[in-house]
XYZ file of C-alpha atoms in Angstrom:
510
model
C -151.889 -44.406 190.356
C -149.903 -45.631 193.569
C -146.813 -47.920 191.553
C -143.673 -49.049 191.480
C -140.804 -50.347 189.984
C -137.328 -51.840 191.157
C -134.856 -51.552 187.928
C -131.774 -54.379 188.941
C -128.788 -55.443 187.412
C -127.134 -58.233 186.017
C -124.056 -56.456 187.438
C -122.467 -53.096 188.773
C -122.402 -50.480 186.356
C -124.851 -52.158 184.081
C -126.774 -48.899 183.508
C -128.883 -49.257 186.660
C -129.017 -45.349 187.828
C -128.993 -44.033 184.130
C -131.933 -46.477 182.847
C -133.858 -45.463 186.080
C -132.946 -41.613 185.769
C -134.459 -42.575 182.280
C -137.911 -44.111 183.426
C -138.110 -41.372 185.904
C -137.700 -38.505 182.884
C -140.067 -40.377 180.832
C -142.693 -40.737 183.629
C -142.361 -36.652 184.448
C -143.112 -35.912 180.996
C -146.161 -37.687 180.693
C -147.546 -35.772 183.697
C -146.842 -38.259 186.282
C -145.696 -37.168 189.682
C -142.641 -39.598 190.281
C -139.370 -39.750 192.719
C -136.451 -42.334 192.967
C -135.033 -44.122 195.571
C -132.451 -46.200 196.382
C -132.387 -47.866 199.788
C -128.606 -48.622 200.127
C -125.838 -46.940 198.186
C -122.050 -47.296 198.252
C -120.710 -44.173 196.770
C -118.114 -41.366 197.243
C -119.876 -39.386 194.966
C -122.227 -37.971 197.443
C -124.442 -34.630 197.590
C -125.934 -32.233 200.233
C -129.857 -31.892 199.961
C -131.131 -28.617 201.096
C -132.365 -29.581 204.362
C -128.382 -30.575 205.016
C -128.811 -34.177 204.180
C -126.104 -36.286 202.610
C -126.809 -38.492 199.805
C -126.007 -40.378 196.872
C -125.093 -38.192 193.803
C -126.362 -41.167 191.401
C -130.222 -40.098 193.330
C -129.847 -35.974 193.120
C -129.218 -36.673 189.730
C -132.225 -38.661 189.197
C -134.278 -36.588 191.482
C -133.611 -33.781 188.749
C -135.263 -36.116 186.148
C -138.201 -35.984 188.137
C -137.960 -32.213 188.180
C -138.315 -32.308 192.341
C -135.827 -31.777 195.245
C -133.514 -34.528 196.314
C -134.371 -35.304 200.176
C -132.891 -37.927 202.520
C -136.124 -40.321 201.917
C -134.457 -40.727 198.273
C -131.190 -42.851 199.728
C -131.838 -43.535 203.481
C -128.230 -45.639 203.600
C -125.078 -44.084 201.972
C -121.825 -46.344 202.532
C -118.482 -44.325 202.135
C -116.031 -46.904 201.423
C -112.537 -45.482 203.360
C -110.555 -48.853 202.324
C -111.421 -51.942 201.364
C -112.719 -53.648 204.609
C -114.774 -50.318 206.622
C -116.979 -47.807 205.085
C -118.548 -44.600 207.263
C -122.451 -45.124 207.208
C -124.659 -42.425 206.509
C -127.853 -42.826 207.733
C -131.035 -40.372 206.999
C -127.964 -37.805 205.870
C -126.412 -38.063 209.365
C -123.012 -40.032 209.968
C -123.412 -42.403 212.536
C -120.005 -44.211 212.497
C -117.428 -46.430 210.837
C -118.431 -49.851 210.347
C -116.357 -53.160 208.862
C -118.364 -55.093 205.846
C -118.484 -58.015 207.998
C -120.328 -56.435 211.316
C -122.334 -54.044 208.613
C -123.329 -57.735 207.125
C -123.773 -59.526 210.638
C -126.589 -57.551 211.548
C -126.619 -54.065 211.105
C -127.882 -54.272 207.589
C -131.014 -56.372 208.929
C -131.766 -53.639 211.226
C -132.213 -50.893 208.693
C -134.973 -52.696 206.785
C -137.448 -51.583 208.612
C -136.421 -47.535 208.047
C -136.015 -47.963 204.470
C -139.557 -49.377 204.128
C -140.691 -46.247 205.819
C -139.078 -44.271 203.804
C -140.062 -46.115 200.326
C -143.608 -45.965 202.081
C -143.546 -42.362 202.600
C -142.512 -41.536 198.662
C -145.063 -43.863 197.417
C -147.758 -42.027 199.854
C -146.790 -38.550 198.499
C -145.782 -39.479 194.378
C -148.068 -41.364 191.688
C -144.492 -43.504 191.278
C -141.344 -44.300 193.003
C -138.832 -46.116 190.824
C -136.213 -47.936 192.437
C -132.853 -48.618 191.594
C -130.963 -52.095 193.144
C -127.327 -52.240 193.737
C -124.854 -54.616 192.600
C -126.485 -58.449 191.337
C -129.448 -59.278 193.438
C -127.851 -62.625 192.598
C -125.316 -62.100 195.179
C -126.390 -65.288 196.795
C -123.848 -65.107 200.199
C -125.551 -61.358 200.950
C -129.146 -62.185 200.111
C -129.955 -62.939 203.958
C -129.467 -59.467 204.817
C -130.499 -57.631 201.286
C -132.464 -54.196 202.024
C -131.679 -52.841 198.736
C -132.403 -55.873 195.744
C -134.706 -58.794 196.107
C -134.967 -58.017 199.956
C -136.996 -54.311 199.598
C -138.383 -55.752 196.075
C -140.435 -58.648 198.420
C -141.247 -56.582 201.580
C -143.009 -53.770 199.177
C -144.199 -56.285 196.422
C -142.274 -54.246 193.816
C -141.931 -55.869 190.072
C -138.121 -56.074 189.355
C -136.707 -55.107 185.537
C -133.268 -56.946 185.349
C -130.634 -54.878 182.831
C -127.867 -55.891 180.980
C -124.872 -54.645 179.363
C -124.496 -55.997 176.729
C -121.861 -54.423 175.429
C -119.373 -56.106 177.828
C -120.382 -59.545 176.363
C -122.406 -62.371 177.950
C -125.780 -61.071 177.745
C -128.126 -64.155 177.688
C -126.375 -65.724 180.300
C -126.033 -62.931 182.871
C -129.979 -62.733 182.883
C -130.606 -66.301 182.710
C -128.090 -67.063 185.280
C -129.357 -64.057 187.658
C -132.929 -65.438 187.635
C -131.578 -68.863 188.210
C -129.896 -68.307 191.216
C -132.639 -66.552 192.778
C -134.844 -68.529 195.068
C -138.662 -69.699 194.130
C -140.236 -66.594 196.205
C -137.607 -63.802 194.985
C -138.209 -65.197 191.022
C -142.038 -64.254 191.806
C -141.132 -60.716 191.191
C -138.987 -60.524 188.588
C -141.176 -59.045 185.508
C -138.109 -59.365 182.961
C -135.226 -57.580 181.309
C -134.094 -54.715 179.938
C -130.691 -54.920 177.264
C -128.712 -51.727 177.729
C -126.064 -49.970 175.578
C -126.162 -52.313 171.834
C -125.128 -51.546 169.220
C -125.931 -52.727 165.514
C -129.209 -54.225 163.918
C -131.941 -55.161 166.737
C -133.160 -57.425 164.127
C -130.019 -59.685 164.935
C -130.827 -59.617 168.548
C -134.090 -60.443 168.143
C -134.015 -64.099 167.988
C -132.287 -64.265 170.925
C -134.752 -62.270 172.493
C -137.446 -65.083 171.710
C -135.088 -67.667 173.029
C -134.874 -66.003 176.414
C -138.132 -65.466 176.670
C -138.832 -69.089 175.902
C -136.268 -70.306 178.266
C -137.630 -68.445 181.642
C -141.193 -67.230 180.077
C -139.926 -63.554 180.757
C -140.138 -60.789 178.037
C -137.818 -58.104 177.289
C -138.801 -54.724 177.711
C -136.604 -52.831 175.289
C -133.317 -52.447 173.913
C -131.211 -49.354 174.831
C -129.046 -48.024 171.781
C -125.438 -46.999 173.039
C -124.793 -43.537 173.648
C -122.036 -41.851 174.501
C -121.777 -39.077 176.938
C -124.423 -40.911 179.477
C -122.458 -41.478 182.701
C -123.423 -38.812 184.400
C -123.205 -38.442 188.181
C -121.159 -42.244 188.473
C -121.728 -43.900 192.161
C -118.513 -45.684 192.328
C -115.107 -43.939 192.580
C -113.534 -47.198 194.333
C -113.538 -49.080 191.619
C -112.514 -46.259 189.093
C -109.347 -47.180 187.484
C -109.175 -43.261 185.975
C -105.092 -43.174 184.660
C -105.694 -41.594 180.722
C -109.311 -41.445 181.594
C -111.005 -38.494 179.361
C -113.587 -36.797 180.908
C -116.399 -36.709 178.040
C -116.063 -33.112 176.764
C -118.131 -30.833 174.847
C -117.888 -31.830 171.178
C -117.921 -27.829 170.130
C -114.450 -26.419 169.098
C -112.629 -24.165 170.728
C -114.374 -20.628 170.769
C -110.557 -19.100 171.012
C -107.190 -20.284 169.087
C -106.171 -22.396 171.846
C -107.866 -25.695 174.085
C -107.006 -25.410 177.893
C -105.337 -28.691 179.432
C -107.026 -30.167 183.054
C -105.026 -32.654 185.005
C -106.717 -34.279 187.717
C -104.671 -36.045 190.053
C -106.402 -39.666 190.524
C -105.770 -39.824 194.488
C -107.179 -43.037 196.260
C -110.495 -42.739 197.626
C -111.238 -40.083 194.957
C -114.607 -38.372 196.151
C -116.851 -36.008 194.252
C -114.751 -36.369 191.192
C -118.105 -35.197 189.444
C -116.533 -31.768 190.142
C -114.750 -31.586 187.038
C -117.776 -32.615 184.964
C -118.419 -28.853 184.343
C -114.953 -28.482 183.148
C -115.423 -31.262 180.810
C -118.976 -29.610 179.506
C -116.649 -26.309 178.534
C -116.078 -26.572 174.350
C -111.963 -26.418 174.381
C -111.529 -27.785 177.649
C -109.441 -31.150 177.740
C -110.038 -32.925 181.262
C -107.704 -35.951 182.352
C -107.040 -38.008 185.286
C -103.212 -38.810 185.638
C -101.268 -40.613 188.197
C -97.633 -39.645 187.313
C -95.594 -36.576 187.912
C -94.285 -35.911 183.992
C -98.297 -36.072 183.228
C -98.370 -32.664 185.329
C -95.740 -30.830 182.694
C -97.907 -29.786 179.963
C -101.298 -29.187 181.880
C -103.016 -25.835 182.620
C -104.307 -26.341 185.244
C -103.737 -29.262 187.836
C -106.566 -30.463 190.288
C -106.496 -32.196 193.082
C -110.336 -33.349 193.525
C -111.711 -34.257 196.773
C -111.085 -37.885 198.775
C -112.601 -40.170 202.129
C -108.553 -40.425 202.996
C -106.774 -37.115 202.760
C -103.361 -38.340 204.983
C -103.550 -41.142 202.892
C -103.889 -39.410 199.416
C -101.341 -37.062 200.597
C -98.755 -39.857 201.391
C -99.739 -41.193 197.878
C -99.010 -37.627 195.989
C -95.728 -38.275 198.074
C -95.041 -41.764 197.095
C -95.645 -40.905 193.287
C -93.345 -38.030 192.827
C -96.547 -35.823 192.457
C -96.487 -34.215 195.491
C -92.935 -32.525 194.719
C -93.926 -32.072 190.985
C -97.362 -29.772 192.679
C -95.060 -27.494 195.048
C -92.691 -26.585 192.352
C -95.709 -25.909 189.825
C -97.056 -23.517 192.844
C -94.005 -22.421 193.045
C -94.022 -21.332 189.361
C -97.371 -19.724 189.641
C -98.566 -22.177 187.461
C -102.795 -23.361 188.380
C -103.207 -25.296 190.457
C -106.699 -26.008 192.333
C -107.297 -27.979 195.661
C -110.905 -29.227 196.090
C -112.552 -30.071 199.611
C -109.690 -33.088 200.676
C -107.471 -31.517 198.062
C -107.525 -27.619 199.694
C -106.806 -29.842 203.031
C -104.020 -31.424 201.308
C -102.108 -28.204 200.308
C -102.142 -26.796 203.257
C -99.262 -26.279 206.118
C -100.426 -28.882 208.788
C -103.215 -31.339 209.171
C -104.153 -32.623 212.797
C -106.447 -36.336 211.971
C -107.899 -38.180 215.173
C -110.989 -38.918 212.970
C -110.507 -40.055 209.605
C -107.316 -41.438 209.245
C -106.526 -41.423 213.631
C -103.023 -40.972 212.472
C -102.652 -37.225 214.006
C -100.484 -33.892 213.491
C -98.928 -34.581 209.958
C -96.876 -31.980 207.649
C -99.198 -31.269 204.356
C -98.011 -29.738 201.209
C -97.227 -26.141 202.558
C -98.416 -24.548 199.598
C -101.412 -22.362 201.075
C -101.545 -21.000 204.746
C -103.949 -23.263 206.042
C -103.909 -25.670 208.889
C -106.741 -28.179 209.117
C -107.906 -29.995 212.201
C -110.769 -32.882 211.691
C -114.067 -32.963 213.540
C -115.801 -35.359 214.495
C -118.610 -34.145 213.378
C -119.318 -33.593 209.206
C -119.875 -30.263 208.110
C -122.824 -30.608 205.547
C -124.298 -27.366 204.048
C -125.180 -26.090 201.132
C -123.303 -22.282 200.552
C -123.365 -19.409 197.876
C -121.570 -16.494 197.830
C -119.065 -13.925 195.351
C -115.725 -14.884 193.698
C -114.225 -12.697 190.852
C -117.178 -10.728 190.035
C -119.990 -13.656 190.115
C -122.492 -15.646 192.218
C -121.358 -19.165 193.220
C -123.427 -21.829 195.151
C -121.928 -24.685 195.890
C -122.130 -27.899 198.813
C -119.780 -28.874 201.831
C -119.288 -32.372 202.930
C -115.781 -32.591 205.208
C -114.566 -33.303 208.588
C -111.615 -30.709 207.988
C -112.141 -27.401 209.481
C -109.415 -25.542 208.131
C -107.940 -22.318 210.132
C -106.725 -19.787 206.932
C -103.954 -17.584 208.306
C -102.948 -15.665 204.742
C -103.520 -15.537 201.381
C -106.703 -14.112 200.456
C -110.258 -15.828 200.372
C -111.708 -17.906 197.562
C -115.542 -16.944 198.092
C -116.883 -14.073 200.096
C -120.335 -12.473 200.933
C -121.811 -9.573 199.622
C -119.811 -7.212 201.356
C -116.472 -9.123 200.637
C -116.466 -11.059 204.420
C -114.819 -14.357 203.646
C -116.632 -17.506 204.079
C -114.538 -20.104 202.364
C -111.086 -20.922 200.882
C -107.653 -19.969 200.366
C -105.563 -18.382 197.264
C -102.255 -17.679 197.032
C -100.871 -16.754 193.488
C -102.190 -19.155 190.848
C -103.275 -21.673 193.419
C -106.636 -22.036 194.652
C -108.337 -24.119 197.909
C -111.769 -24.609 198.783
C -114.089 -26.948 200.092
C -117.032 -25.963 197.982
C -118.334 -29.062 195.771
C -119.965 -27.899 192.507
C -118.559 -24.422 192.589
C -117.790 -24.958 188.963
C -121.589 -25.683 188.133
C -121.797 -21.950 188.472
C -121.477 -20.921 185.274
C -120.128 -17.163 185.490
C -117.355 -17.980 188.235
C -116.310 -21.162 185.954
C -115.679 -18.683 182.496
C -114.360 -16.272 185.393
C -112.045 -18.630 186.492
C -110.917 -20.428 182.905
C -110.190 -17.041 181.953
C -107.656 -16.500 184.921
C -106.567 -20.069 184.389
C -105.563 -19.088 180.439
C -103.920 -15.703 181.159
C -101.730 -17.612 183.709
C -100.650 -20.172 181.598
C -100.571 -18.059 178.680
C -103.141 -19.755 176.335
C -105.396 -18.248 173.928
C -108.537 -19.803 175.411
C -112.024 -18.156 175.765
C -114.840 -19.642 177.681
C -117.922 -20.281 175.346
C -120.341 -17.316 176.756
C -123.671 -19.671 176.439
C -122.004 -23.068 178.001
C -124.899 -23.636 180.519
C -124.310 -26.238 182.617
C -127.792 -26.851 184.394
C -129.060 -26.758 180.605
C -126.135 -29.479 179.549
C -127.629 -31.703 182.446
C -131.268 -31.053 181.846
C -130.429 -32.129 177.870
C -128.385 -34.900 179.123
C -131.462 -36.252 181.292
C -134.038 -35.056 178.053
C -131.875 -37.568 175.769
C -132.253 -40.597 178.545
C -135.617 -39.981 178.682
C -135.637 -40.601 174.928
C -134.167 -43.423 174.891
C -136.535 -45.012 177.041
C -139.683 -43.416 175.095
C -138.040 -44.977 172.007
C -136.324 -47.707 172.660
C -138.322 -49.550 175.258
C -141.879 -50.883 175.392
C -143.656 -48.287 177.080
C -147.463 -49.198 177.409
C -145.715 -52.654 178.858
C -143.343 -50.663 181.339
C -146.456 -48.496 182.596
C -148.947 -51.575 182.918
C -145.630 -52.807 185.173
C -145.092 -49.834 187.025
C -149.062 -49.681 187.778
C -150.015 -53.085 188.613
C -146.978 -55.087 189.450
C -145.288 -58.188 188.075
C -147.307 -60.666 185.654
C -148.759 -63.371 187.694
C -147.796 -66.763 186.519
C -144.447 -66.436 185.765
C -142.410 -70.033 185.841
C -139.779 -70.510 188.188
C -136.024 -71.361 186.451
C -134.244 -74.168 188.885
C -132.133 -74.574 190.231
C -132.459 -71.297 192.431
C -131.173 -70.334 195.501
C -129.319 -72.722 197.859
C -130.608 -73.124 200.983
């Protein structure tokens, strides 16, 4: 078996990278040798492979379904959005610049086709299956010219395309009717069906409606996805996050002590790697929250500030919203407070920017002994070391090189020689993403956290968060096994898209 399969969307966040983390689970565990990929990916959520390769978080994540090791082959183009109009591109895990939507559109895009065949070419040579996940609408009819990632890579490697739908924002039918009516003649070729995601009530009722649409553009549906909660793991998007009140989903276990332990997570623009916090959130007792406003700060824990693209700009927003004045005094207090990656920059005494922001020397918080200076080039590596008593591993993706002149380190080596990070009191600053993951420096840490703020909390001593994911991943691979039309989805995945299929006017316009 040499197949394939491109899962697309009727929209963003339609379920695209958990429905294909979910084929790819399914596939593993009936003995098939399968990898994902994703040729273009617009994310701040991003991860460091072990060769020292930046990626997409959404494609680590679904690498692990496959039970392999993410590599750069997975997501050959990451776009890191640092505004609305200019995003860094990341190409083969390497930064090679800044680039406007418009030039990245006017040609740039075109020229990358040809590496992420290569790369789709070289994961179908070495796995039975590569399944594919799309971006966005492949309907997007004003980018289709330069597509590399939807109908574009789904042509060029004659993959089948599954369409899905959330149909739990409303509009169902429509969304897949209209997205295979404004596709052209020789795109429509390829597109095998759909796939509903996230319903909820009696299939039965659906069912009907399922006939129609099948009758309307001779296309089947391959399944219906129950909604779960608890699935969004490893999100792509933290541009379009609109976190205020947002409630990280948290272990539904009690408390193991008398008290639950209160997160704040400042919701900075640009927010990167906000995935950080997920093993907070898998801790029964821990409450995680993303606020925006300083009196939100008052009866927290511990307060983080996650990691950004735009740390002078984050910083003037802490400053803007009362927060930044509400974090010194906590400090202050020796109340918790923990800086992550753009956040650790933040707190510091000084930050000199020709590179991110261009805007030079500018005062930071002053609350940890660190001056920062950005690189041009990205620091990218993937670390492990000692902190209170335990292992940690962890990943580094920053520009900031930060010069600690006090305080004591975060994470050391064997021998206690400091490698990363800054503490001072109750406040902690490091650039290590996923530190937290680790699950004896997190209960290490929680239990520091409590004492300082005087809460009777105790870390659960079997939370395991690799096992949380690899249950997390078990239960998407169940829903596809159960849920979706299996024997169909393989005979896809093997031997590409039904021949025949109608075309639905009035398609693409020239």
């Amino acid at each position: 078996m040499s197949g394939g399969l491109l899962v697309a969307g009727t929209t963003s966040d339609a379920g695209k990278s958990v429905v294909t983390a979910g084929i790819c689970r399914w596939l593993v565990r009936q003995g098939v040798r399968v990898a994902p990929f994703k040729a273009q990916n617009m994310s701040l959520n991003s991860f460091v492979t072990r060769e020292g390769a930046e990626i997409g978080r959404a494609q680590a994540m679904q690498a692990q379904a496959c039970r392999i090791e993410p590599t750069a082959l997975m997501n050959p183009v990451l776009l890191k959005p640092g505004g609305d109009r200019s995003s860094q591109v990341v190409l083969m895990g390497r930064p090679v610049g800044e680039m406007t939507a418009r030039g990245y559109h006017g040609g740039r895009q075109e020229a990358l086709l040809g590496t992420v065949l290569d790369c789709l070419a070289e994961l179908r040579g070495t796995y039975d299956a590569v399944i594919c996940e799309g971006a966005g609408s492949p309907a997007e009819i004003n980018l289709r010219r330069t597509d590399i990632v939807n109908m574009g890579i789904a042509r060029n490697a004659r993959l089948p395309v599954l369409v899905v739908g959330d149909i739990d924002r409303g509009g169902v039918f429509a969304s897949f009717f209209g997205t295979l009516a404004l596709l052209s003649p020789e795109d429509q070729e390829f597109v095998a069906g759909f796939l509903v995601n996230k319903f909820r009530g009696d299939v039965s009722l659906l069912e009907p409606g399922l006939d129609m649409l099948k009758g309307l553009t001779g296309r089947r549906t391959y399944g219906v996805l129950p909604y779960r909660h608890g699935l969004g793991i490893d999100e792509e998007d933290g541009m379009g996050l609109s976190p205020r009140g947002t409630v990280r989903a948290s272990s539904t276990a009690p408390p193991v002590g008398e008290d639950v332990l209160r997160v704040a997570v400042c919701a900075i623009p640009l927010m990167s790697n906000f995935t950080d916090v997920d093993a907070l959130a898998a801790e029964p007792g821990v409450v995680v929250r993303f606020v925006d406003r300083p009196e939100e700060l008052a009866d927290a824990d511990l307060v983080v500030i996650p990691g950004t693209r735009g740390t002078v700009r984050a910083l003037e927003w802490l400053r803007e919203r009362g927060l930044a004045d509400a974090l010194v005094r906590r400090a202050a207090e020796g109340r918790p407070v923990l800086g992550v990656c753009g956040g650790f920059q933040i707190l510091g005494e000084h930050i000199d920017d020709e590179v991110e922001s261009r805007r030079g020397p500018v005062a930071g918080l002053g609350v940890l002994p660190v001056r920062v200076r950005f690189a041009r080039e990205k620091t990218l590596t993937r670390p492990a070391g000692e902190a209170l008593g335990e292992h940690v591993e962890g990943y580094e993706i920053h520009h900031g090189v930060a010069e600690v002149m006090g305080g004591e380190s975060v994470f050391t080596d064997a021998e206690g020689r400091a490698l990363d990070g800054c503490r001072v009191g109750r406040t902690w600053g490091t650039h290590w993403h996923g530190s937290l993951e680790s699950d004896g420096f997190r209960r290490a840490f929680l239990r520091e956290v409590a004492a300082a703020a005087g809460r009777r909390f105790v870390p659960a001593a079997d939370t395991s968060f690799a096992g949380l994911r690899e249950e997390q991943l078990d239960r998407l691979g169940d829903l596809v096994e159960q849920h979706a039309d299996t024997d169909a989805l393989w005979r896809l995945i093997e031997s590409g898209t039904p021949p025949g299929l109608p075309f639905i006017p009035p398609g693409a316009p020239a």
